[in-house]
Amino acid sequence: MPATCAVAPVLQSALSFCPEMPTVLGISAYYHDAAAALVRDGKIVAAVQEERFSRKKNDAAFPAQSIQYCLQAAGLGWQEIDAIVFYDKPLLKFERLLETHLWNAPRGFLPFLKAMPVWMRQKLFLKAELKKELSALGMDKRSKVPLLFSSHHLSHAASAFYPSPFEEAAVLTIDGVGEWATASIASGKGNTLTLHKEMHYPNSLGLLYSAFTYYLGFKVNEGEYKVMGLAPYGDPHAAETKANVERITGALLTVFEDGSIQLNEKYFSFGYALRMVPDAKWEALFQLKRRLPEEDITAAHCNLALALQMVTESIVLQLAAHARQLTGLNRLCLAGGVALNCVANGKLRQSGMFSDYWIQPAAGDAGGALGAALAVTYQYFHTRRQVAPGDTMQGAFLGPEPGEVDIPALQAAHPDLHIERFEDEATLAAHVAAQLVQGKIVGWCRGRMEFGPRALGARSILADPTFPGMQKKLNLHIKNREAFRPFAPVMLQEEARQFYNASYLSPYMLLVAPLVEKYRLPVPENYAQMPLMERLYTPRSKLQAVVHVDFSSRLQICDSEQHPLWNLLHASRQLTGTGMLVNTSFNVKDQPIVATAMDALNCFLTTRMDSVVIGSTIISKKETSS
């Protein structure tokens, strides 16, 4: 990567002996999306984000409740933990902070002063801070358990390669920034994971995407997926879109042949200010004022989002091509926040560049806790790696069960609710499928919670994708979010082949694929130029609720009888002929996904949801405004 490159070190073991079944606790915290994960003898026992317990979205605090859950799920005490590992190296991160502010001096003095107190109080002395927090959870202050620190991109790469179904693979990590790295290429083989090459801060595809997220009026580190969802409303043939692509690749950055980039720093202020970009310079460049949150979205905003997405896809493809060339391997694993860009992932799969792909479902910083624990397991303790068909993520169902509903108390507090318990799985599935086919919206809270940002069938809101107006109903009446946001389908493998020509696995909702032509409805000739809302509500498929305006869908394919939605999808197929449902996260705008039975009930009672399934209990409102 010509812009900035380096060879990254691997985690080295200083042990003279290794425990027979090493148990490793991984932690990510203090930046955003704190999490904990526990790995025992190479098996992922538990992994969960702190936001699910604290109810603070993207909670960055020390993940005390997550750690307690992991120990409880494993049935272990502190004396049985062999190592604890943090997902990045704070001293290297502090080095970057100092160098960045010295380089930009005297600009950025106020942000520097704002950052210093938390560094001096907590982050700079992180080992002591972690020991204090762990002691508060019951770990003996005199414990000899090693407290280790993995590099940020090693944590990401480990989270992608070690759970994958590949004995060897290239590993591509792309995110905002770790210590210094913003993208890295590695190769994995058996136990060994070797980082070959890095791109360094401030040159970052993730930060570029976040800069546009800010400029388009969404929240950084949270709204990037909204920009991705907005992009298809742009017109790829519009002169404005083409001009925006040229402005990005001409003025904002230089793209090298290997996919590495160099940002033109005069257009970015994240290194010295409390905002991502200097607004005036961007307004002059793009001839468009920065959109403020809640302002109307215009065609110009859509075209700008599309231009960014097109540039992002091109860079991801170039980076992947370089990873293929550098490693000589024909399978690819992906992690880092940019790996959640499922449109780019879909283009990568369609390219045929690699024979197979695997993407970590918790690709962001939460997944770093898991990756750090896996890196220590295999590179520090030298545990023998077992490769499994599919992967070893157990569907990402690695969190807590929801708990039971206190039915008598609920009935007393809400006598208008209809509550019914089903002991037989098939009967429960048939009952719910009958509600969905009537256009009802059902919350689904069953089994162990998903790890990562996607609801995969344990904490989901479900609906019939063919029911008229379902996307609008879900967005405005249930989720309380922007109307343009798309929904994803969950489907059986047969439906994936029929509607999307998809014969591959896609259990984690991380790949976008186009709808087969024969299932598309004809649209007006000026469809691409229509205003956003008109285009959104133009009929384009009988699967309208899960087919985006560009005839694409973010696929979740259910191919195992162990999947929590397997029986329901089959019951739905018996009623409608199609084993496919809308699957969206069980939450409302600005709230984390529900974790417990009480969380699910509160969300159900405060929205226009028709029913909620918690364990084996179905709770329905007797009168709904469907």
XYZ file of C-alpha atoms in Angstrom:
626
model
C 0.000 0.000 0.000
C 2.107 2.928 -1.235
C 0.438 5.687 0.818
C 1.486 4.262 4.171
C 2.495 0.700 4.808
C 4.063 -1.426 7.482
C 4.442 -5.004 8.545
C 2.419 -5.635 11.698
C 3.609 -7.845 14.551
C 1.831 -10.971 15.717
C 0.911 -11.775 19.298
C 3.770 -13.750 20.807
C 3.615 -16.276 23.625
C 6.033 -16.081 26.525
C 4.592 -19.141 28.248
C 6.734 -22.126 29.163
C 3.595 -24.258 29.392
C 0.013 -24.069 28.201
C -3.158 -25.076 30.038
C -4.942 -28.110 28.655
C -8.144 -26.181 27.906
C -7.234 -22.471 27.906
C -10.069 -20.135 28.868
C -9.707 -16.572 27.589
C -11.838 -13.519 28.317
C -11.772 -10.818 25.628
C -12.797 -7.217 26.288
C -13.466 -4.182 24.090
C -14.332 -0.866 25.728
C -13.839 2.897 26.108
C -14.271 3.915 22.470
C -17.639 2.659 21.255
C -19.671 -0.551 21.296
C -18.075 -2.205 24.328
C -18.348 -5.993 24.542
C -17.008 -9.135 26.165
C -16.407 -12.631 24.823
C -15.284 -15.886 26.395
C -13.442 -18.607 24.490
C -12.678 -21.997 26.073
C -10.401 -24.470 24.293
C -11.130 -22.689 21.025
C -14.912 -22.849 21.421
C -16.801 -19.555 21.553
C -18.864 -19.920 24.722
C -20.416 -16.451 24.937
C -20.187 -12.972 23.406
C -22.365 -9.932 24.040
C -22.389 -6.130 23.744
C -22.743 -3.997 26.860
C -25.480 -1.859 25.264
C -27.904 -4.778 25.509
C -27.683 -4.660 29.315
C -27.211 -0.926 29.923
C -29.791 0.089 27.281
C -27.400 2.826 26.055
C -26.891 2.445 22.323
C -23.240 1.781 21.379
C -22.306 1.978 25.056
C -18.539 2.426 25.382
C -18.292 1.849 29.146
C -16.356 -1.002 30.729
C -18.530 -4.058 29.929
C -19.121 -5.220 33.496
C -22.485 -6.848 32.838
C -21.235 -8.491 29.651
C -18.288 -10.015 31.520
C -20.557 -11.287 34.278
C -22.811 -12.892 31.690
C -19.874 -14.585 29.923
C -18.650 -16.136 33.170
C -22.167 -17.232 34.046
C -22.757 -18.746 30.597
C -19.534 -20.732 30.906
C -20.271 -21.746 34.506
C -16.796 -20.580 35.508
C -15.227 -18.498 38.248
C -12.324 -16.096 38.026
C -9.879 -18.760 39.181
C -10.596 -20.722 35.996
C -9.706 -17.884 33.603
C -6.275 -18.385 32.038
C -5.899 -14.980 30.334
C -7.722 -11.691 29.893
C -7.084 -9.653 26.746
C -8.011 -6.122 25.668
C -8.713 -5.621 21.983
C -6.209 -2.868 21.218
C -3.044 -1.206 22.485
C -3.812 2.108 24.229
C -0.213 3.365 24.352
C 0.076 3.122 20.566
C -3.264 4.892 20.233
C -2.022 7.639 22.577
C 1.127 7.931 20.461
C -1.080 8.583 17.416
C -3.102 11.177 19.333
C 0.053 13.067 20.394
C 1.680 12.938 16.968
C -1.528 14.034 15.250
C -1.985 17.035 17.517
C 1.687 18.030 17.309
C 1.539 17.789 13.523
C -1.595 19.975 13.418
C -0.479 22.475 16.088
C -1.575 25.089 16.912
C -4.859 23.922 15.358
C -6.713 21.417 17.463
C -5.493 22.655 20.828
C -9.016 22.729 22.312
C -9.909 19.163 21.154
C -6.539 18.050 22.536
C -7.359 19.611 25.909
C -10.777 17.959 25.823
C -9.276 14.523 25.121
C -6.503 14.692 27.701
C -8.493 14.335 30.959
C -10.020 10.988 30.022
C -6.638 9.759 28.754
C -4.824 10.837 31.905
C -7.553 9.473 34.154
C -8.365 6.217 32.403
C -7.021 5.266 28.976
C -3.322 5.970 29.428
C -3.157 3.750 32.495
C -5.532 1.182 31.105
C -3.899 -1.847 32.706
C -4.491 -0.407 36.175
C -7.992 0.706 35.175
C -8.876 -2.754 33.901
C -7.534 -4.422 37.037
C -9.612 -2.060 39.178
C -12.782 -2.819 37.204
C -12.118 -6.560 37.198
C -11.485 -6.510 40.954
C -14.864 -4.832 41.421
C -16.370 -7.860 39.650
C -14.708 -10.270 42.068
C -11.334 -11.059 40.535
C -8.619 -11.368 43.189
C -6.384 -8.276 43.154
C -3.397 -10.592 43.564
C -4.408 -12.726 40.605
C -1.540 -13.900 38.395
C -3.812 -14.200 35.351
C -2.024 -12.524 32.396
C -3.635 -9.248 31.272
C -2.736 -8.926 27.591
C -3.234 -6.382 24.822
C -3.817 -7.353 21.209
C -3.354 -4.875 18.378
C -6.669 -3.564 17.040
C -6.317 -5.006 13.551
C -5.000 -8.319 14.813
C -8.183 -8.537 16.905
C -10.320 -7.840 13.831
C -8.382 -10.258 11.639
C -8.578 -12.995 14.277
C -12.349 -12.490 14.590
C -12.651 -13.043 10.843
C -10.272 -15.942 10.244
C -10.444 -18.211 13.283
C -14.248 -18.804 13.278
C -14.298 -19.163 9.488
C -14.719 -22.540 7.735
C -11.359 -22.160 5.978
C -8.115 -23.933 6.807
C -6.326 -21.052 5.087
C -7.504 -17.708 3.733
C -6.570 -14.133 3.006
C -7.923 -11.715 5.614
C -8.887 -8.131 4.808
C -9.699 -5.675 7.605
C -11.024 -2.182 6.827
C -12.275 0.261 9.462
C -11.913 3.830 10.723
C -8.707 3.516 12.700
C -7.211 1.286 15.378
C -3.904 2.368 16.874
C -2.477 3.547 13.535
C -3.864 0.998 11.079
C -6.949 1.778 8.987
C -6.777 -1.237 6.664
C -4.707 -4.396 6.767
C -4.043 -7.541 4.794
C -3.246 -10.809 6.547
C -3.055 -14.491 5.750
C -4.315 -17.259 7.988
C -3.317 -20.888 7.966
C -4.315 -23.318 10.705
C -3.349 -21.679 13.997
C -1.196 -19.027 12.399
C -2.407 -15.570 11.475
C 0.193 -13.267 9.942
C -0.421 -9.594 9.269
C 1.466 -8.531 6.134
C 0.578 -4.977 5.325
C -1.222 -1.972 6.778
C -2.554 1.385 5.642
C -2.119 4.074 8.280
C -4.035 7.003 9.721
C -5.153 9.535 8.543
C -5.681 7.657 5.278
C -8.842 5.709 6.008
C -11.759 4.446 3.949
C -13.796 4.106 7.144
C -13.148 7.723 8.148
C -13.958 8.850 4.606
C -17.344 7.121 4.875
C -17.895 8.622 8.324
C -17.089 12.095 6.961
C -19.903 11.734 4.434
C -22.155 10.325 7.151
C -21.630 13.565 9.087
C -22.073 15.748 5.983
C -25.326 14.019 5.022
C -26.788 14.698 8.471
C -26.406 11.355 10.222
C -24.549 10.395 13.386
C -20.943 9.237 12.959
C -20.180 5.650 14.088
C -23.887 4.910 13.924
C -25.463 6.320 10.761
C -23.100 4.875 8.158
C -25.614 2.145 7.308
C -28.200 4.890 6.676
C -25.911 6.379 4.036
C -25.599 2.930 2.465
C -29.399 2.612 2.473
C -29.793 6.102 0.978
C -27.362 5.494 -1.902
C -29.752 3.438 -4.095
C -32.074 6.458 -4.304
C -29.362 8.241 -6.274
C -29.308 8.171 -10.064
C -26.120 6.467 -11.328
C -26.580 8.098 -14.755
C -27.059 11.627 -13.443
C -24.380 14.170 -14.313
C -24.359 15.221 -10.651
C -23.515 11.670 -9.476
C -20.693 11.341 -12.001
C -19.342 14.768 -11.045
C -19.429 13.776 -7.362
C -17.410 10.641 -8.080
C -14.815 12.791 -9.845
C -14.761 15.281 -6.956
C -14.206 12.499 -4.421
C -11.454 10.748 -6.366
C -9.956 13.986 -7.683
C -10.087 16.393 -4.749
C -10.680 14.358 -1.573
C -8.353 11.429 -2.093
C -5.860 9.659 -4.286
C -6.472 5.960 -4.934
C -3.432 3.795 -5.643
C -3.402 0.644 -7.742
C -3.421 -1.642 -4.682
C -6.538 0.066 -3.247
C -4.714 2.115 -0.635
C -5.721 5.749 -0.455
C -4.248 9.079 0.547
C -6.677 11.679 1.857
C -6.248 15.332 0.943
C -6.037 16.596 4.515
C -7.164 20.131 3.694
C -10.662 18.666 3.223
C -10.727 16.797 6.558
C -10.695 18.176 10.095
C -11.065 15.038 12.247
C -7.362 15.263 13.128
C -7.623 18.649 14.779
C -11.273 19.605 15.317
C -14.448 18.269 16.865
C -16.088 17.804 13.471
C -15.264 15.516 10.582
C -14.818 18.087 7.781
C -14.559 21.854 7.217
C -18.100 22.532 6.051
C -17.310 25.558 3.893
C -14.733 23.677 1.798
C -17.091 20.769 1.225
C -19.968 23.085 0.354
C -17.772 24.784 -2.245
C -16.547 21.452 -3.626
C -19.913 19.658 -3.853
C -22.056 22.778 -4.365
C -24.334 21.473 -1.637
C -24.835 22.679 1.923
C -24.307 20.194 4.727
C -27.617 18.561 5.602
C -28.642 19.033 9.219
C -30.294 16.143 11.094
C -34.045 15.908 10.412
C -33.828 18.192 7.347
C -35.478 16.905 4.174
C -33.439 14.594 1.989
C -33.161 15.785 -1.608
C -32.038 14.164 -4.846
C -28.671 15.908 -4.402
C -28.134 14.131 -1.073
C -29.042 10.791 -2.674
C -26.639 11.347 -5.560
C -23.841 12.261 -3.147
C -24.476 9.102 -1.075
C -24.456 7.016 -4.254
C -21.176 8.541 -5.429
C -19.566 7.704 -2.086
C -20.883 4.144 -2.240
C -19.566 3.692 -5.776
C -16.098 4.917 -4.760
C -16.167 2.716 -1.645
C -17.058 -0.383 -3.653
C -14.271 0.301 -6.129
C -11.669 0.700 -3.354
C -12.845 -2.440 -1.534
C -12.535 -4.414 -4.768
C -9.026 -3.054 -5.342
C -7.952 -3.883 -1.780
C -9.362 -7.392 -2.144
C -7.573 -7.859 -5.463
C -4.303 -6.834 -3.807
C -4.969 -9.261 -0.938
C -5.466 -12.016 -3.523
C -2.236 -11.104 -5.289
C -0.218 -10.637 -2.092
C -1.283 -13.852 -0.348
C -1.936 -16.103 -3.335
C -4.938 -17.514 -1.449
C -8.357 -18.001 -3.036
C -10.592 -17.597 0.021
C -11.233 -14.298 1.795
C -12.294 -13.347 5.312
C -13.493 -9.819 6.128
C -13.781 -7.757 9.319
C -13.690 -4.142 10.486
C -16.574 -1.674 10.336
C -16.418 -1.350 6.528
C -17.066 -5.119 6.292
C -20.633 -4.296 7.397
C -21.139 -2.572 4.031
C -23.178 -5.425 2.623
C -23.574 -3.761 -0.794
C -19.797 -3.718 -1.278
C -19.673 -7.296 0.026
C -22.232 -8.324 -2.564
C -20.226 -6.721 -5.369
C -17.115 -8.489 -4.105
C -18.854 -11.878 -4.185
C -20.260 -11.180 -7.650
C -16.747 -10.360 -8.897
C -15.677 -14.010 -8.525
C -12.279 -12.797 -7.337
C -12.171 -15.451 -4.606
C -13.714 -18.917 -4.560
C -15.407 -18.302 -1.205
C -15.912 -15.616 1.434
C -16.629 -15.387 5.146
C -17.504 -12.166 6.985
C -17.510 -11.774 10.751
C -21.119 -10.854 11.747
C -19.815 -8.654 14.600
C -17.355 -6.959 12.260
C -17.089 -3.713 14.266
C -15.381 -2.991 17.565
C -17.626 -5.349 19.553
C -16.209 -8.200 17.514
C -12.741 -7.070 18.564
C -13.380 -8.578 22.006
C -13.994 -11.953 20.388
C -11.061 -11.608 18.020
C -8.676 -10.701 20.826
C -9.758 -13.781 22.798
C -9.287 -15.986 19.722
C -5.876 -14.476 18.954
C -4.680 -15.296 22.485
C -6.194 -18.790 22.279
C -4.347 -19.680 19.092
C -1.223 -17.501 19.064
C -0.439 -17.275 22.786
C -1.657 -20.642 24.063
C -1.161 -22.434 20.714
C -4.460 -24.293 20.984
C -5.110 -26.595 18.047
C -7.691 -25.033 15.741
C -10.714 -27.085 14.677
C -12.261 -26.014 11.358
C -15.996 -26.668 11.081
C -18.330 -26.632 8.064
C -20.147 -23.297 7.877
C -18.235 -21.694 10.764
C -17.822 -21.910 14.539
C -19.973 -18.852 15.372
C -23.028 -20.967 16.252
C -25.179 -18.663 14.163
C -23.888 -15.736 16.309
C -26.430 -16.783 18.959
C -23.957 -16.230 21.772
C -25.863 -13.985 24.197
C -28.296 -14.548 27.055
C -31.732 -16.146 26.995
C -34.583 -13.637 27.490
C -35.894 -15.146 30.719
C -39.500 -16.007 31.536
C -42.626 -13.871 31.440
C -44.515 -13.496 34.710
C -47.862 -14.260 33.096
C -50.126 -13.673 36.154
C -48.475 -10.313 36.877
C -48.642 -9.283 33.214
C -52.296 -10.274 32.939
C -53.136 -8.339 36.104
C -51.373 -5.213 34.830
C -52.749 -5.506 31.289
C -56.126 -7.318 31.320
C -56.677 -6.347 27.675
C -53.865 -8.634 26.494
C -54.467 -12.128 25.171
C -51.794 -14.517 26.483
C -51.333 -18.061 25.262
C -48.569 -20.595 25.887
C -47.520 -23.245 23.335
C -45.404 -26.248 24.286
C -45.266 -27.612 20.734
C -42.934 -25.769 18.326
C -44.893 -26.608 15.192
C -48.170 -25.364 16.709
C -46.559 -22.111 17.831
C -45.057 -21.562 14.364
C -48.400 -22.225 12.650
C -50.150 -19.765 14.988
C -47.626 -17.005 14.307
C -47.595 -17.665 10.554
C -51.393 -17.272 10.517
C -51.012 -13.845 12.159
C -48.302 -12.738 9.737
C -50.297 -13.659 6.637
C -53.054 -11.334 7.906
C -50.603 -8.427 7.878
C -49.876 -8.529 11.600
C -46.474 -7.467 12.929
C -44.924 -9.816 15.480
C -42.012 -9.348 17.872
C -39.870 -12.459 18.301
C -37.718 -12.914 21.412
C -36.538 -16.510 21.773
C -33.316 -18.291 22.648
C -29.827 -16.846 22.963
C -29.406 -13.293 21.721
C -27.386 -12.470 18.607
C -23.864 -11.030 18.811
C -23.311 -8.091 16.475
C -25.497 -5.337 15.030
C -27.958 -7.512 13.083
C -31.093 -9.213 14.373
C -30.784 -12.735 13.019
C -33.903 -14.420 14.366
C -33.605 -14.367 18.143
C -34.497 -10.692 18.756
C -36.444 -9.825 15.618
C -39.561 -8.056 14.423
C -41.230 -10.158 11.727
C -43.789 -9.429 9.022
C -45.093 -10.676 5.661
C -43.076 -8.984 2.870
C -45.957 -9.270 0.374
C -48.506 -7.406 2.501
C -49.342 -3.995 0.936
C -47.741 -1.015 2.639
C -45.709 -3.143 5.049
C -42.455 -1.182 4.697
C -44.209 2.108 5.520
C -46.090 0.532 8.402
C -42.918 -0.898 9.920
C -40.820 2.249 9.511
C -43.351 4.815 10.673
C -45.607 2.921 13.089
C -43.209 0.465 14.710
C -39.577 1.495 14.273
C -40.216 5.264 14.278
C -37.350 5.756 11.859
C -36.661 7.330 8.461
C -39.134 6.196 5.801
C -36.436 5.505 3.193
C -34.741 2.779 5.258
C -34.965 -0.698 3.667
C -35.800 -3.992 5.341
C -34.095 -7.325 4.860
C -35.681 -10.707 4.149
C -34.984 -13.928 5.984
C -35.663 -16.943 3.799
C -35.109 -20.616 3.242
C -32.372 -21.728 0.849
C -34.928 -22.666 -1.828
C -36.296 -19.110 -1.855
C -32.772 -17.701 -2.061
C -32.147 -19.732 -5.206
C -35.556 -18.941 -6.704
C -35.692 -15.190 -6.119
C -31.989 -14.216 -6.013
C -30.043 -17.007 -7.763
C -28.184 -17.371 -4.471
C -26.876 -20.874 -3.866
C -24.292 -19.746 -1.293
C -24.597 -19.385 2.483
C -25.595 -16.004 3.880
C -26.732 -16.533 7.471
C -25.649 -13.138 8.825
C -27.404 -10.621 6.569
C -24.086 -9.327 5.188
C -24.569 -9.752 1.435
C -26.778 -7.840 -0.985
C -28.022 -9.559 -4.137
C -30.280 -8.448 -7.018
C -33.806 -9.801 -7.393
C -34.247 -12.119 -10.388
C -35.724 -10.171 -13.318
C -38.940 -12.186 -13.632
C -39.990 -11.225 -10.099
C -39.698 -7.504 -10.804
C -42.649 -5.328 -11.762
C -42.286 -2.821 -14.604
C -41.490 0.701 -13.384
C -41.878 4.079 -15.139
C -39.153 5.173 -17.579
C -38.209 8.063 -15.289
C -37.982 5.775 -12.240
C -34.341 6.672 -11.450
C -35.158 10.403 -11.541
C -38.268 10.199 -9.324
C -38.294 12.039 -5.971
C -37.312 9.805 -3.067
C -40.780 9.159 -1.624
C -42.400 8.560 -5.021
C -39.706 6.076 -5.927
C -39.993 4.380 -2.530
C -43.708 3.710 -2.945
C -43.641 2.773 -6.637
C -44.648 -0.931 -6.918
C -41.574 -2.915 -7.979
C -42.187 -6.480 -6.728
C -44.688 -8.594 -4.863
C -41.904 -8.722 -2.240
C -42.062 -4.924 -1.957
C -41.188 -4.677 1.735
C -37.796 -6.376 1.312
C -36.782 -5.278 -2.196
C -34.982 -1.942 -2.190
C -35.539 0.727 -4.840
C -32.634 -0.651 -6.911
C -34.219 -4.170 -6.899
C -31.708 -5.506 -4.384
C -32.126 -7.203 -1.002
C -29.833 -7.832 1.965
C -30.103 -11.603 2.266
C -30.360 -13.751 5.346
C -30.569 -17.386 4.322
C -31.750 -19.960 6.836
C -30.419 -23.425 5.960
C -30.445 -25.279 9.287
C -33.170 -26.914 11.320
C -31.433 -25.478 14.388
C -32.181 -21.920 13.280
C -34.794 -20.196 15.502
C -36.886 -19.208 12.450
C -36.740 -22.544 10.611
C -40.164 -23.819 11.725
C -41.812 -20.437 11.210
C -40.477 -20.086 7.673
C -41.787 -23.534 6.795
C -45.163 -22.714 8.356
C -45.233 -19.493 6.336
C -44.471 -21.390 3.159
C -47.411 -23.730 3.801
C -49.759 -20.723 4.033
C -48.345 -18.426 1.338
C -46.215 -20.657 -0.882
C -43.109 -18.638 0.018
C -40.753 -19.309 2.919
C -39.707 -15.685 3.344
C -40.356 -12.988 5.973
C -39.321 -9.452 6.781
C -36.710 -9.631 9.549
C -35.758 -6.397 11.280
C -34.189 -5.761 14.658
C -36.434 -5.808 17.729
C -35.989 -2.174 18.744
C -37.118 1.330 17.892
C -35.070 4.283 16.652
C -32.059 5.169 18.837
C -32.560 2.149 21.129
C -30.429 -1.017 21.363
C -31.935 -4.339 20.330
C -33.970 -5.857 23.165
C -32.246 -8.406 25.379
C -34.677 -9.567 28.056
C -38.326 -10.538 28.213
C -39.032 -7.212 29.955
C -37.243 -5.264 27.187
C -39.354 -7.073 24.603
C -42.580 -6.422 26.494
C -41.813 -2.724 26.887
C -41.111 -2.355 23.175
C -44.258 -4.305 22.300
C -46.471 -2.259 24.611
C -45.174 1.120 23.434
C -45.458 0.480 19.681
C -48.215 -0.632 17.340
C -46.868 -4.175 17.209
C -49.703 -6.727 17.151
C -48.111 -9.637 19.034
C -44.910 -10.670 20.698
C -43.471 -14.156 21.119
C -41.302 -14.572 24.215
C -40.069 -18.121 24.603
C -43.151 -20.315 24.231
C -45.621 -17.548 25.098
C -47.538 -15.466 22.563
C -48.908 -12.161 23.833
C -51.352 -10.291 21.594
C -53.258 -7.048 21.744
C -56.973 -7.751 21.530
C -57.616 -4.660 19.456
C -55.005 -3.409 17.019
C -54.879 -0.677 14.459
C -53.507 -2.820 11.668
